[in-house]
JSON list of C-alpha atoms in Angstrom, two decimals:
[
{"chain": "D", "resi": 8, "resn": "UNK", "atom": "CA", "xyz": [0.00, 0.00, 0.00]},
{"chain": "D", "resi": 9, "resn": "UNK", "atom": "CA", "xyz": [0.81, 3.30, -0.65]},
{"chain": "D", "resi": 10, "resn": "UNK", "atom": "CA", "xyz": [1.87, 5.29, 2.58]},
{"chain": "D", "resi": 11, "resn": "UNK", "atom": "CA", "xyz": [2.29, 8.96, 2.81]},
{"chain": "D", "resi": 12, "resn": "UNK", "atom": "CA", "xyz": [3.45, 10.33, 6.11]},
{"chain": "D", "resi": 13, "resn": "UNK", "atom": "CA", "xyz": [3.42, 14.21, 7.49]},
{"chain": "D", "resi": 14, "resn": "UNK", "atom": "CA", "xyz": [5.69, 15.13, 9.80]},
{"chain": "D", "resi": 15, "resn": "UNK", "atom": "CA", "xyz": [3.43, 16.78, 12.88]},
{"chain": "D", "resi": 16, "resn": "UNK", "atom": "CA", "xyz": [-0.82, 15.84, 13.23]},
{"chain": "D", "resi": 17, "resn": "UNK", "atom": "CA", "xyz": [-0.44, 19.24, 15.16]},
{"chain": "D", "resi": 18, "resn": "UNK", "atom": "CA", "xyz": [1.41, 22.57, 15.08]},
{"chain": "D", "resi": 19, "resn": "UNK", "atom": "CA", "xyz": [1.04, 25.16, 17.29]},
{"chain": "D", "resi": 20, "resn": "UNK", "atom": "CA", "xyz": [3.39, 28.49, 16.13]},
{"chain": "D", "resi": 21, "resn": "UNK", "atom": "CA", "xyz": [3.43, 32.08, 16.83]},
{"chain": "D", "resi": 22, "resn": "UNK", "atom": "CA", "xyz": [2.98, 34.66, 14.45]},
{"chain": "D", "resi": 23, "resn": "UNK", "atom": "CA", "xyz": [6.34, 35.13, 12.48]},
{"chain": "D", "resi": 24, "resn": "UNK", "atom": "CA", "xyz": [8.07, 32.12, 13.09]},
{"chain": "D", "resi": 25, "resn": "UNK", "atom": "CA", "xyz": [9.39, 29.97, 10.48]},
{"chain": "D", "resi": 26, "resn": "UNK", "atom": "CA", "xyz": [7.44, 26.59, 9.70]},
{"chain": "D", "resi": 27, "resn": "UNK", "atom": "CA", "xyz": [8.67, 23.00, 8.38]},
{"chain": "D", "resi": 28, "resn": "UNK", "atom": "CA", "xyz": [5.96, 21.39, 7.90]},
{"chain": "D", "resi": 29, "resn": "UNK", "atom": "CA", "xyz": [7.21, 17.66, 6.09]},
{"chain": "D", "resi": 30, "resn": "UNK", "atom": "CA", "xyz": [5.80, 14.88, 3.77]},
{"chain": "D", "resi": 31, "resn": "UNK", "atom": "CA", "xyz": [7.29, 12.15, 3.30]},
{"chain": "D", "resi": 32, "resn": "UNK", "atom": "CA", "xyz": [6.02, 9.10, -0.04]},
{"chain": "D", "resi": 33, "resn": "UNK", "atom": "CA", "xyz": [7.07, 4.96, 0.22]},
{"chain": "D", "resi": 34, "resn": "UNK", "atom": "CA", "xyz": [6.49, 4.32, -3.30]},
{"chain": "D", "resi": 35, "resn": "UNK", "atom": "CA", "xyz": [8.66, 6.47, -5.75]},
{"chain": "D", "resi": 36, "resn": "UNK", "atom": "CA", "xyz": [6.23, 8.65, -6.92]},
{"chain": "D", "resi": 37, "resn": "UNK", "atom": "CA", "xyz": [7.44, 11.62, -9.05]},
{"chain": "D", "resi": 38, "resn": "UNK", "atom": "CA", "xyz": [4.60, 13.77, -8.46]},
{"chain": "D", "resi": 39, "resn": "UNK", "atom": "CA", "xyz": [4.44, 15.56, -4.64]},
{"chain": "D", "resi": 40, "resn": "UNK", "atom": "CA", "xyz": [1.49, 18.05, -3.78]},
{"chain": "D", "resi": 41, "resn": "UNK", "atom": "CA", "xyz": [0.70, 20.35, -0.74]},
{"chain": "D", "resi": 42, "resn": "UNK", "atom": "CA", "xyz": [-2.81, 21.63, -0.29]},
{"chain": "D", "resi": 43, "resn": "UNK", "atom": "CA", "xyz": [-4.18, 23.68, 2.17]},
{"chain": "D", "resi": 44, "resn": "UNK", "atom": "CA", "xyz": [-8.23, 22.38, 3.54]},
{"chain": "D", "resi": 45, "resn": "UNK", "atom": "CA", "xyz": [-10.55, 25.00, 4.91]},
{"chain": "D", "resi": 46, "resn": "UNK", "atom": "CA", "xyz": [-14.57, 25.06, 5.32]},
{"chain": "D", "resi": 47, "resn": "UNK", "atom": "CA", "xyz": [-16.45, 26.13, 2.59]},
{"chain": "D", "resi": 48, "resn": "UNK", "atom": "CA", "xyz": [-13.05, 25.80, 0.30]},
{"chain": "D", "resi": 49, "resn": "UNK", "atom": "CA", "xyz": [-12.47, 23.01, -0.17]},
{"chain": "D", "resi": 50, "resn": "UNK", "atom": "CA", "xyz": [-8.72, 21.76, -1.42]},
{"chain": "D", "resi": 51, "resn": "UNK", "atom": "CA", "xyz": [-6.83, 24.34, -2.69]},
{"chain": "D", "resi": 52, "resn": "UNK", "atom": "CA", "xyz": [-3.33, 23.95, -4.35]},
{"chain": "D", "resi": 53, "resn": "UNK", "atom": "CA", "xyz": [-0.25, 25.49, -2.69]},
{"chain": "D", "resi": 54, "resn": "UNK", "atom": "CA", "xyz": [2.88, 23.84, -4.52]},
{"chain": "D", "resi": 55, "resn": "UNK", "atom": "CA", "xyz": [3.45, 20.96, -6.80]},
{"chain": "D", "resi": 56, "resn": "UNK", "atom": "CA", "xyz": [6.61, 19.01, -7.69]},
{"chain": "D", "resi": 57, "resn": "UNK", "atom": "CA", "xyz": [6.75, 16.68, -10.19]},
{"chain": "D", "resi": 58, "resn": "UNK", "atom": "CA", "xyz": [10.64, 15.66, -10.13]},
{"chain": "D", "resi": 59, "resn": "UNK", "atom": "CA", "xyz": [13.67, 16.06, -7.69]},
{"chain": "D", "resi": 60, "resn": "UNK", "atom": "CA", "xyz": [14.39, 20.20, -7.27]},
{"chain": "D", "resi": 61, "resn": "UNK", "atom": "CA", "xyz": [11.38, 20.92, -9.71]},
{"chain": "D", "resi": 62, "resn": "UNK", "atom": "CA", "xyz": [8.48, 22.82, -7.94]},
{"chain": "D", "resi": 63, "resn": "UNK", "atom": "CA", "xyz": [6.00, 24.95, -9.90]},
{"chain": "D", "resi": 64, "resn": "UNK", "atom": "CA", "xyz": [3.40, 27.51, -8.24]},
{"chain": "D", "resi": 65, "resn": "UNK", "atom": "CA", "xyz": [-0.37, 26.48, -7.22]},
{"chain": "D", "resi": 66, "resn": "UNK", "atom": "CA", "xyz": [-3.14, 28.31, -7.34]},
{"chain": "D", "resi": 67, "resn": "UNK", "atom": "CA", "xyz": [-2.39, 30.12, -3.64]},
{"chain": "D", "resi": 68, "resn": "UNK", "atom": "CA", "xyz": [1.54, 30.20, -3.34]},
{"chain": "D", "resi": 69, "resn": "UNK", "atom": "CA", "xyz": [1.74, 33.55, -1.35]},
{"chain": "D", "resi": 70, "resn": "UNK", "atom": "CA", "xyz": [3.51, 33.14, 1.95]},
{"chain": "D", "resi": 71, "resn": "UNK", "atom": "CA", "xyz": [4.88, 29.56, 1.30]},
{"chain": "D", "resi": 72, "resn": "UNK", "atom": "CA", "xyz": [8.13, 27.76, -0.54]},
{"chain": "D", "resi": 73, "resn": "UNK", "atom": "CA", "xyz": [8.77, 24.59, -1.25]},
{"chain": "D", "resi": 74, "resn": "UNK", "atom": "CA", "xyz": [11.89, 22.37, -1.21]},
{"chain": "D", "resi": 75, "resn": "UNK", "atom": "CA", "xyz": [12.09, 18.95, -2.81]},
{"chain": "D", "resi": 76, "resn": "UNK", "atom": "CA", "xyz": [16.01, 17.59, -2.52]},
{"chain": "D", "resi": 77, "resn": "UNK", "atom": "CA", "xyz": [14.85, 14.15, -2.64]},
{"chain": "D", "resi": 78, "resn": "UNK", "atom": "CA", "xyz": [12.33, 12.25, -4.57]},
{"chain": "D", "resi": 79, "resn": "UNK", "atom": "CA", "xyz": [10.36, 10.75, -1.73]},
{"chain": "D", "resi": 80, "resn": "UNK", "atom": "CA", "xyz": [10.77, 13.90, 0.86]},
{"chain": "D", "resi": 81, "resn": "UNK", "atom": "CA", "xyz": [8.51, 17.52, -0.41]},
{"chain": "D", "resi": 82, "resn": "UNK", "atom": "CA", "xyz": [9.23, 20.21, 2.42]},
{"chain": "D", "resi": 83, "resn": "UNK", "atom": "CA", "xyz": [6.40, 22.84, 2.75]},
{"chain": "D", "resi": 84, "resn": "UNK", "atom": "CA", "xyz": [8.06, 26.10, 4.72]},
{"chain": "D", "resi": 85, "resn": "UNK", "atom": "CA", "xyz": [6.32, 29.19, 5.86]},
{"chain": "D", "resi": 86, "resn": "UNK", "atom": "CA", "xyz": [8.83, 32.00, 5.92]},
{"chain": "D", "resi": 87, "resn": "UNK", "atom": "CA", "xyz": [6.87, 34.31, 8.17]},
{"chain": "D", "resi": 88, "resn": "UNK", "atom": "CA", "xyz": [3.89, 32.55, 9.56]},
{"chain": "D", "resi": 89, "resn": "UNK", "atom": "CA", "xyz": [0.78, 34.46, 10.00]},
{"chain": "D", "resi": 90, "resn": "UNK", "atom": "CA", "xyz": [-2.91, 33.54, 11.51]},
{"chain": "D", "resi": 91, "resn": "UNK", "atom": "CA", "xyz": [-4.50, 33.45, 8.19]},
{"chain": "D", "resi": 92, "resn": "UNK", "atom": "CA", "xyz": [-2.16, 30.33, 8.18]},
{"chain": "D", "resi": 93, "resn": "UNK", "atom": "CA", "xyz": [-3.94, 28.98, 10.15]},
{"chain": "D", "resi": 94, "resn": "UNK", "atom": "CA", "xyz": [-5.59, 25.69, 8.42]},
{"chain": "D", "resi": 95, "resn": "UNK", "atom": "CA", "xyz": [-5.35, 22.02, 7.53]},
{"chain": "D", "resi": 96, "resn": "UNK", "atom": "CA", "xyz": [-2.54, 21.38, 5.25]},
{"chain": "D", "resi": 97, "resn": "UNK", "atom": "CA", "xyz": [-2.42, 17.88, 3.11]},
{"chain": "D", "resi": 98, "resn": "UNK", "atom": "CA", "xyz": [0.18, 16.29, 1.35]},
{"chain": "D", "resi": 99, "resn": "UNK", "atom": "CA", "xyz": [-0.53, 14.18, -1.79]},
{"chain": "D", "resi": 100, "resn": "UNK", "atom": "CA", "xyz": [1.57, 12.33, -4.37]},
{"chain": "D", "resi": 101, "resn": "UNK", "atom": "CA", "xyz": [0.98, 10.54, -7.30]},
{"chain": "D", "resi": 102, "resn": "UNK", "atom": "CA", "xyz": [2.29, 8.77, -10.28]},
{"chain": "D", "resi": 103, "resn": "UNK", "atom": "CA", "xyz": [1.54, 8.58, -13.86]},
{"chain": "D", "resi": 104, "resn": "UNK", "atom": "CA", "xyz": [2.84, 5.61, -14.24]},
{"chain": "D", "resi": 105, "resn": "UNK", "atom": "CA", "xyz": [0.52, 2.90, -16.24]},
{"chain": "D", "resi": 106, "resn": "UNK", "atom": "CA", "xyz": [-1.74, 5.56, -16.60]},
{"chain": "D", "resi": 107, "resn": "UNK", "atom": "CA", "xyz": [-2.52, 6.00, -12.98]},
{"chain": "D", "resi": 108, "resn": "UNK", "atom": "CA", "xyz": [-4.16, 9.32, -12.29]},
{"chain": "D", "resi": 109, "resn": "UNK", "atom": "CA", "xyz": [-4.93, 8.40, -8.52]},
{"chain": "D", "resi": 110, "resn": "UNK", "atom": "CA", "xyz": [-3.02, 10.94, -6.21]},
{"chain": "D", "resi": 111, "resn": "UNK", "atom": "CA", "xyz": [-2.66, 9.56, -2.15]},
{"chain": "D", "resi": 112, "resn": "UNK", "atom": "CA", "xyz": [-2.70, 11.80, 0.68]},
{"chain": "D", "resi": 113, "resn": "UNK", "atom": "CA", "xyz": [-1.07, 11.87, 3.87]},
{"chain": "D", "resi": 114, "resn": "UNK", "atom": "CA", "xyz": [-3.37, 12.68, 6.99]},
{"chain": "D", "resi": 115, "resn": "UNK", "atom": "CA", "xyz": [-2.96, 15.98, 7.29]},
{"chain": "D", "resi": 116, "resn": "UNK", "atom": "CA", "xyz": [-1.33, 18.60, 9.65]},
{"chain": "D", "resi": 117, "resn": "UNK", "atom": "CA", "xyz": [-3.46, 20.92, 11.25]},
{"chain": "D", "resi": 118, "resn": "UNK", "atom": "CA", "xyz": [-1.51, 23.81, 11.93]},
{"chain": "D", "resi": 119, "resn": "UNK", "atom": "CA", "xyz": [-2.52, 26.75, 14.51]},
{"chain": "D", "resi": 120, "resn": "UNK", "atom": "CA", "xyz": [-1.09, 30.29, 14.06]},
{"chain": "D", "resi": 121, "resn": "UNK", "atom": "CA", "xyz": [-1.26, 32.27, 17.24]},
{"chain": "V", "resi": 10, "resn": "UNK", "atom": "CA", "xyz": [-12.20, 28.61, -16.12]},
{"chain": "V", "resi": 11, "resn": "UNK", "atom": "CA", "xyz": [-10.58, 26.11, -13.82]},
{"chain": "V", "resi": 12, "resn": "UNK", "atom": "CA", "xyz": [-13.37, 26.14, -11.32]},
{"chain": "V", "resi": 13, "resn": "UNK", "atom": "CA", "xyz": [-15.37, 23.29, -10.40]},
{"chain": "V", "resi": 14, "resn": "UNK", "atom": "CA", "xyz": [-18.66, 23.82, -8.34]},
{"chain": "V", "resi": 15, "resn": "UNK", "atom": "CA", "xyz": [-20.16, 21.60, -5.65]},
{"chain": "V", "resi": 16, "resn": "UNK", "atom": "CA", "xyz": [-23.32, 21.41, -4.81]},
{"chain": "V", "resi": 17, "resn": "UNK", "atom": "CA", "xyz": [-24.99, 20.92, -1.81]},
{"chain": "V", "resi": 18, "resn": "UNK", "atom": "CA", "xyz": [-22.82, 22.01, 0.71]},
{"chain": "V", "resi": 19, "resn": "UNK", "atom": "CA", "xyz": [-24.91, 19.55, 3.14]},
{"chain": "V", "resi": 20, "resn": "UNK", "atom": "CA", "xyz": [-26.67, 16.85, 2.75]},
{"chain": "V", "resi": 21, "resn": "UNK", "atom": "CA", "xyz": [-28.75, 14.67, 5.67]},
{"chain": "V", "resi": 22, "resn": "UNK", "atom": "CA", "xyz": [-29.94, 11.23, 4.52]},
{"chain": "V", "resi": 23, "resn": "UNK", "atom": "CA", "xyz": [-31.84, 8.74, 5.99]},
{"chain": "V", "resi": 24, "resn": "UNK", "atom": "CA", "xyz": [-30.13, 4.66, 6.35]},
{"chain": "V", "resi": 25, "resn": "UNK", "atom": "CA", "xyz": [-31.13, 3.59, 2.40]},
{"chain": "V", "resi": 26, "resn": "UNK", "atom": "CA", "xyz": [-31.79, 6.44, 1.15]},
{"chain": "V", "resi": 27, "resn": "UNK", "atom": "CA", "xyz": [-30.51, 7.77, -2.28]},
{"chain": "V", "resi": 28, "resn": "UNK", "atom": "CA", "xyz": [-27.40, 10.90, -1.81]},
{"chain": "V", "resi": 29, "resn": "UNK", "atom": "CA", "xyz": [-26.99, 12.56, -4.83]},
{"chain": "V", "resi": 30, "resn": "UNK", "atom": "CA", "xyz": [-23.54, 15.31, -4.94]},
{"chain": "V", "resi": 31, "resn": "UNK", "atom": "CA", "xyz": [-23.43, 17.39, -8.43]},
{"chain": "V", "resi": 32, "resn": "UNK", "atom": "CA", "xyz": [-20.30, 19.25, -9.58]},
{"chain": "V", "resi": 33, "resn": "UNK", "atom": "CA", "xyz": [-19.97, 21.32, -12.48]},
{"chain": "V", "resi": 34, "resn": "UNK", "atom": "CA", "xyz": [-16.84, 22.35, -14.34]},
{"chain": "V", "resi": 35, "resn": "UNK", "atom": "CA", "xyz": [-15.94, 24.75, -17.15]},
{"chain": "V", "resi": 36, "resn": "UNK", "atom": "CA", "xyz": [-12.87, 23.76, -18.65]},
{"chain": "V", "resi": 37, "resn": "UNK", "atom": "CA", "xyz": [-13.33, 21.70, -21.62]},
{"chain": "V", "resi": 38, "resn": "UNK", "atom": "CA", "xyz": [-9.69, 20.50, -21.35]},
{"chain": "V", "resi": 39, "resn": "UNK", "atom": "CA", "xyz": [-10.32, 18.31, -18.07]},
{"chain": "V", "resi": 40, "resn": "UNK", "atom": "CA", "xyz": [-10.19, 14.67, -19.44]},
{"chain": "V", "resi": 41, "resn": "UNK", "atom": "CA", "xyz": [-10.14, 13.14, -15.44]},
{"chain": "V", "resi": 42, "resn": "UNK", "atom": "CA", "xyz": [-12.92, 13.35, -12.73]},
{"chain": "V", "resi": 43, "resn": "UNK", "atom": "CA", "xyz": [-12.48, 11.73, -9.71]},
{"chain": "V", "resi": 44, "resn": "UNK", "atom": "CA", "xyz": [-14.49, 11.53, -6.39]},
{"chain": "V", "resi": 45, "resn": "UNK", "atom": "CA", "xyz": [-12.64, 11.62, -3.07]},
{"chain": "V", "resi": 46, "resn": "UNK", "atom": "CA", "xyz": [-13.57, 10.52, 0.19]},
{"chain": "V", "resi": 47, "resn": "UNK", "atom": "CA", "xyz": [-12.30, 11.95, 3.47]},
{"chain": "V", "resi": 48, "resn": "UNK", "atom": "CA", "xyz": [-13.34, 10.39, 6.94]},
{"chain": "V", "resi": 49, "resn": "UNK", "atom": "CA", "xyz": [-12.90, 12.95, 10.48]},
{"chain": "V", "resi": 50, "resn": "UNK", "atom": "CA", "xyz": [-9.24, 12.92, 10.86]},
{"chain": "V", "resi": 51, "resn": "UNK", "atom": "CA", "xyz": [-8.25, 11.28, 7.39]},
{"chain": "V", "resi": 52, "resn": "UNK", "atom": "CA", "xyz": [-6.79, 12.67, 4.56]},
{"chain": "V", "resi": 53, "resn": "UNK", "atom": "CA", "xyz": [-9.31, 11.92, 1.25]},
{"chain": "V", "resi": 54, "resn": "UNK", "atom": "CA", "xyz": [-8.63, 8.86, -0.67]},
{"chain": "V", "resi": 55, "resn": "UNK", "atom": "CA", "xyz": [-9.61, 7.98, -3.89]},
{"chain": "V", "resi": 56, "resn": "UNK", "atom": "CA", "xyz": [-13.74, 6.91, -4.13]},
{"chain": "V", "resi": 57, "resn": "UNK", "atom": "CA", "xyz": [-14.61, 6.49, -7.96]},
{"chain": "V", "resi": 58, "resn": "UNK", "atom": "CA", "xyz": [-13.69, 8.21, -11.09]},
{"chain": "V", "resi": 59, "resn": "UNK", "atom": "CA", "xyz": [-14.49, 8.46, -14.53]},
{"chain": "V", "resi": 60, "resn": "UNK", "atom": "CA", "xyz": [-13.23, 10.18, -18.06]},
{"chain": "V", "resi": 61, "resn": "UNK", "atom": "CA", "xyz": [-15.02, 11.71, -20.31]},
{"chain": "V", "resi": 62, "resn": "UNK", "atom": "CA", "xyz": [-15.52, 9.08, -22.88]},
{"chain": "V", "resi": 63, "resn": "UNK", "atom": "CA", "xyz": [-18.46, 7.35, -20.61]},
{"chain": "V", "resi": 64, "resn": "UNK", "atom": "CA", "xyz": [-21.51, 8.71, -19.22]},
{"chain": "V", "resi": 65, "resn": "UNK", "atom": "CA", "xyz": [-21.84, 6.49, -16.66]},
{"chain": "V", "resi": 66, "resn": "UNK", "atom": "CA", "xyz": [-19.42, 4.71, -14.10]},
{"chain": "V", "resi": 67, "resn": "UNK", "atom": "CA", "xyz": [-20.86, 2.62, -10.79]},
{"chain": "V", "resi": 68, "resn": "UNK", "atom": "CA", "xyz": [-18.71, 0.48, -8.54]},
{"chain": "V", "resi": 69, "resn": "UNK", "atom": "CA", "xyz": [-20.99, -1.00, -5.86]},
{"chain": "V", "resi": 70, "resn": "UNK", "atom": "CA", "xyz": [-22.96, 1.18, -4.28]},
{"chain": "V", "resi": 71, "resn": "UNK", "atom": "CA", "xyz": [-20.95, 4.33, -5.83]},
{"chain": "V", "resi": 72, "resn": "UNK", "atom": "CA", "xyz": [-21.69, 5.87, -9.41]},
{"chain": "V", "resi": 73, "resn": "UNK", "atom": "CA", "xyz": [-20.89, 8.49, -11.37]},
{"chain": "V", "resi": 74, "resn": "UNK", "atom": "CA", "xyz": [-22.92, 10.14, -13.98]},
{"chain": "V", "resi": 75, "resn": "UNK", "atom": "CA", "xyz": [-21.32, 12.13, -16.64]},
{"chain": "V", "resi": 76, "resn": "UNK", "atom": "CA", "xyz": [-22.89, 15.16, -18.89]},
{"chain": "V", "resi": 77, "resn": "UNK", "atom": "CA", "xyz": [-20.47, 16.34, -21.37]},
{"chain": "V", "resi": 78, "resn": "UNK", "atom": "CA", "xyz": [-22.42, 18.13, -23.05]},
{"chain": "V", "resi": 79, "resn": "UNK", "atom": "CA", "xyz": [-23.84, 20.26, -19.95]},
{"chain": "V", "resi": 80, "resn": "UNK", "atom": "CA", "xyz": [-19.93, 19.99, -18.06]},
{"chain": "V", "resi": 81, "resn": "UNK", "atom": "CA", "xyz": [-21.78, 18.25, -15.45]},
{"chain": "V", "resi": 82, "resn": "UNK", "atom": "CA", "xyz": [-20.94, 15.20, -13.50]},
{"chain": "V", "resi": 83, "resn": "UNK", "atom": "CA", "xyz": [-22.57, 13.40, -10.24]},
{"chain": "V", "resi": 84, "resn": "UNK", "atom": "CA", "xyz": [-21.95, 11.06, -7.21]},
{"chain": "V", "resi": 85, "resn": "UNK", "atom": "CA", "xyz": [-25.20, 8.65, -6.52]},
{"chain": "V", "resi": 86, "resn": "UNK", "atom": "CA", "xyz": [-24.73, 6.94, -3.53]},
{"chain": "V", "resi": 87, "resn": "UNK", "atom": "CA", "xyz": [-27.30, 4.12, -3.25]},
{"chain": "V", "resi": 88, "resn": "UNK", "atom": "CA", "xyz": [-28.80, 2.65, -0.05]},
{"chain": "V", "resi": 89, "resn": "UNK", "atom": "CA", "xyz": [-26.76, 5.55, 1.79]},
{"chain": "V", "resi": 90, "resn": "UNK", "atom": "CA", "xyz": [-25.66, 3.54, 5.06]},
{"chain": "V", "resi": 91, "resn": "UNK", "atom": "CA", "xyz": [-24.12, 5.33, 8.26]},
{"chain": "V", "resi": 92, "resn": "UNK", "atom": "CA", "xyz": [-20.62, 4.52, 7.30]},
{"chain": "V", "resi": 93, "resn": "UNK", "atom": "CA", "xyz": [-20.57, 6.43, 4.42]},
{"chain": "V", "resi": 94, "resn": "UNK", "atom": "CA", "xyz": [-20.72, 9.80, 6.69]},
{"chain": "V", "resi": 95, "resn": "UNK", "atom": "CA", "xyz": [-17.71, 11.47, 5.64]},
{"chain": "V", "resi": 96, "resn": "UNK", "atom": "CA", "xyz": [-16.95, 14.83, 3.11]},
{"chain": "V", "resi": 97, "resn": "UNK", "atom": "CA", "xyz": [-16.83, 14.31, -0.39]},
{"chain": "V", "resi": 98, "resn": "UNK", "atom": "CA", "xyz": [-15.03, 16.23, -2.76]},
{"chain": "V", "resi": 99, "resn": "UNK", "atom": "CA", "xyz": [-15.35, 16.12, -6.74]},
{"chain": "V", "resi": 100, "resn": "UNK", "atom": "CA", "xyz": [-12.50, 17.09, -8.53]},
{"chain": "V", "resi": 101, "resn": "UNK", "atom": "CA", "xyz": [-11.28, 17.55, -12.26]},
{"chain": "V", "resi": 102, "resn": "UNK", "atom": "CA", "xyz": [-7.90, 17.40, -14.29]},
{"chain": "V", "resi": 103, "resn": "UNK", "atom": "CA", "xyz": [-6.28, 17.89, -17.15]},
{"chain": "V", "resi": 104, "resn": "UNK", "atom": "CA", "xyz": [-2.66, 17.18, -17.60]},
{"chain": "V", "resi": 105, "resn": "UNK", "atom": "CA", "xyz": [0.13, 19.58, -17.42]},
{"chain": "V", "resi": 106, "resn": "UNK", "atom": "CA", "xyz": [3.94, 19.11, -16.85]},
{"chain": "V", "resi": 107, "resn": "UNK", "atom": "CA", "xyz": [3.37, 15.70, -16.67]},
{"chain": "V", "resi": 108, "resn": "UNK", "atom": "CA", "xyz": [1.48, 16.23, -14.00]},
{"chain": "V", "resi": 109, "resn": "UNK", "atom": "CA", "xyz": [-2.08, 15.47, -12.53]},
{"chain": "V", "resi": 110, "resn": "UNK", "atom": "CA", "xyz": [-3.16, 18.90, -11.34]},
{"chain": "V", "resi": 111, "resn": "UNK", "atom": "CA", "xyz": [-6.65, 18.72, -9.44]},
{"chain": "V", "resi": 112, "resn": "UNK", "atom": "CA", "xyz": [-8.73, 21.07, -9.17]},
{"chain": "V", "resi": 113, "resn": "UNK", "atom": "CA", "xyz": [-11.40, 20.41, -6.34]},
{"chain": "V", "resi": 114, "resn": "UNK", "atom": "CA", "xyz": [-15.13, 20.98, -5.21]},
{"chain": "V", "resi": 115, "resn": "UNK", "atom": "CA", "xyz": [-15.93, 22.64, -2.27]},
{"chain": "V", "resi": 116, "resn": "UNK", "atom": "CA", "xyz": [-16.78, 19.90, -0.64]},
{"chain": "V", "resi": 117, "resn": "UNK", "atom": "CA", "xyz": [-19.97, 18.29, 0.53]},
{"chain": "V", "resi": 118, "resn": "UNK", "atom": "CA", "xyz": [-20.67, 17.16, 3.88]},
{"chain": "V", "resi": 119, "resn": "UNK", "atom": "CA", "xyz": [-22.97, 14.02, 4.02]},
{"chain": "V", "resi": 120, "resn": "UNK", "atom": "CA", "xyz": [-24.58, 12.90, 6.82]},
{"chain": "V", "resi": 121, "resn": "UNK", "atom": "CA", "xyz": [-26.60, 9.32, 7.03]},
{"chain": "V", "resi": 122, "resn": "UNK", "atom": "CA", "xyz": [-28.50, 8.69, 9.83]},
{"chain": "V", "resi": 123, "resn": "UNK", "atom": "CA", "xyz": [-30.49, 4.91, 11.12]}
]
């Protein structure tokens, strides 16, 4: 089975501190995501990766980088964290491998900006 | 143009009851539309999906109906039981950089009660 795994379940920070928040993917996938979940908005795409040191911008990059040194590790880091930070942050990968389209998520990180 | 819309935000069903979640998309280039599945405290995994060469999909209880033509696709969930209480989130793809990029629903929270 596929396993992705995220670093912290929950994250307490202050306001302006920098964040690590990891993911880390068993089954050499290429592709690495990081979403962010809040109510009413569903998923909404931070970063994406789909090789080693490749990252390209999501739909809501402000405020966050991305670091990907090794194929099954994708770093999300919050330079400056701020309280409208504050959310439920997912990590997905996937592989298009045999046509697979499927991505797998890790369970989550609910981070709290104080 | 890379929406896709949920609808209802809410749903309460009774035990065997029919749930029915619509989403609606605009971008004609989306050629992927999966259904995920995320339990309190899980991250979503993978329920059904389809492409857009059938209008119809089912796997179990679980199908998927597909309007090209109206960029309109649906979850039916037949003889709704309590364990499928959980948020469900349509999504749509199309693919980029060799990449799966998803763009999701809102989200719909379903409740099924005995």
């Amino acid at each position: 089975d596929v396993k992705v795994t995220q670093s912290s379940r929950y994250l307490v920070k202050r306001t302006g501190e920098k964040v690590f928040l990891e993911c880390v993917q068993d089954m050499d996938h290429e592709n690495m995501f990081w979403y962010r979940q809040d109510p009413g908005l569903g998923l909404r795409l931070i970063y994406f990766s789909y090789d080693v040191k490749m990252k390209e911008k999501g739909d809501i990059p402000e405020g966050y980088s991305v670091s990907r040194e090794k194929k099954e590790r994708f770093s999300l880091i919050l330079e400056s964290a701020s309280t409208n930070q504050t959310s439920m942050y997912l990590c997905a990968s996937s592989s298009l491998d045999r046509g697979q389209r499927e991505q797998y998520f890790g369970p989550g990180t609910r981070l709290t900006v104080t | 143009q890379q929406q896709v819309k949920q609808s209802p935000q809410s749903l309460i069903v009774q035990k065997g009851g029919i749930s029915i979640i619509n989403c609606a998309y605009e971008n004609t280039a989306f050629d992927y539309f999966p259904w995920y599945q995320q339990f309190p405290g899980k991250g979503p995994a993978l329920l059904i999906a389809i492409r857009p060469d059938v209008s119809e999909k089912k796997e179990g209880r679980f199908t998927i109906s597909f309007n090209k033509s109206a960029k309109q696709f649906s979850l039916h969930i037949m003889d709704s039981q309590p364990g499928d209480s959980a948020t469900y989130f349509c999504a749509a793809s199309g693919l980029s950089y060799n990449t799966d990029k998803l763009i999701f629903g809102t989200g719909t929270r379903l409740q099924v009660f005995p």
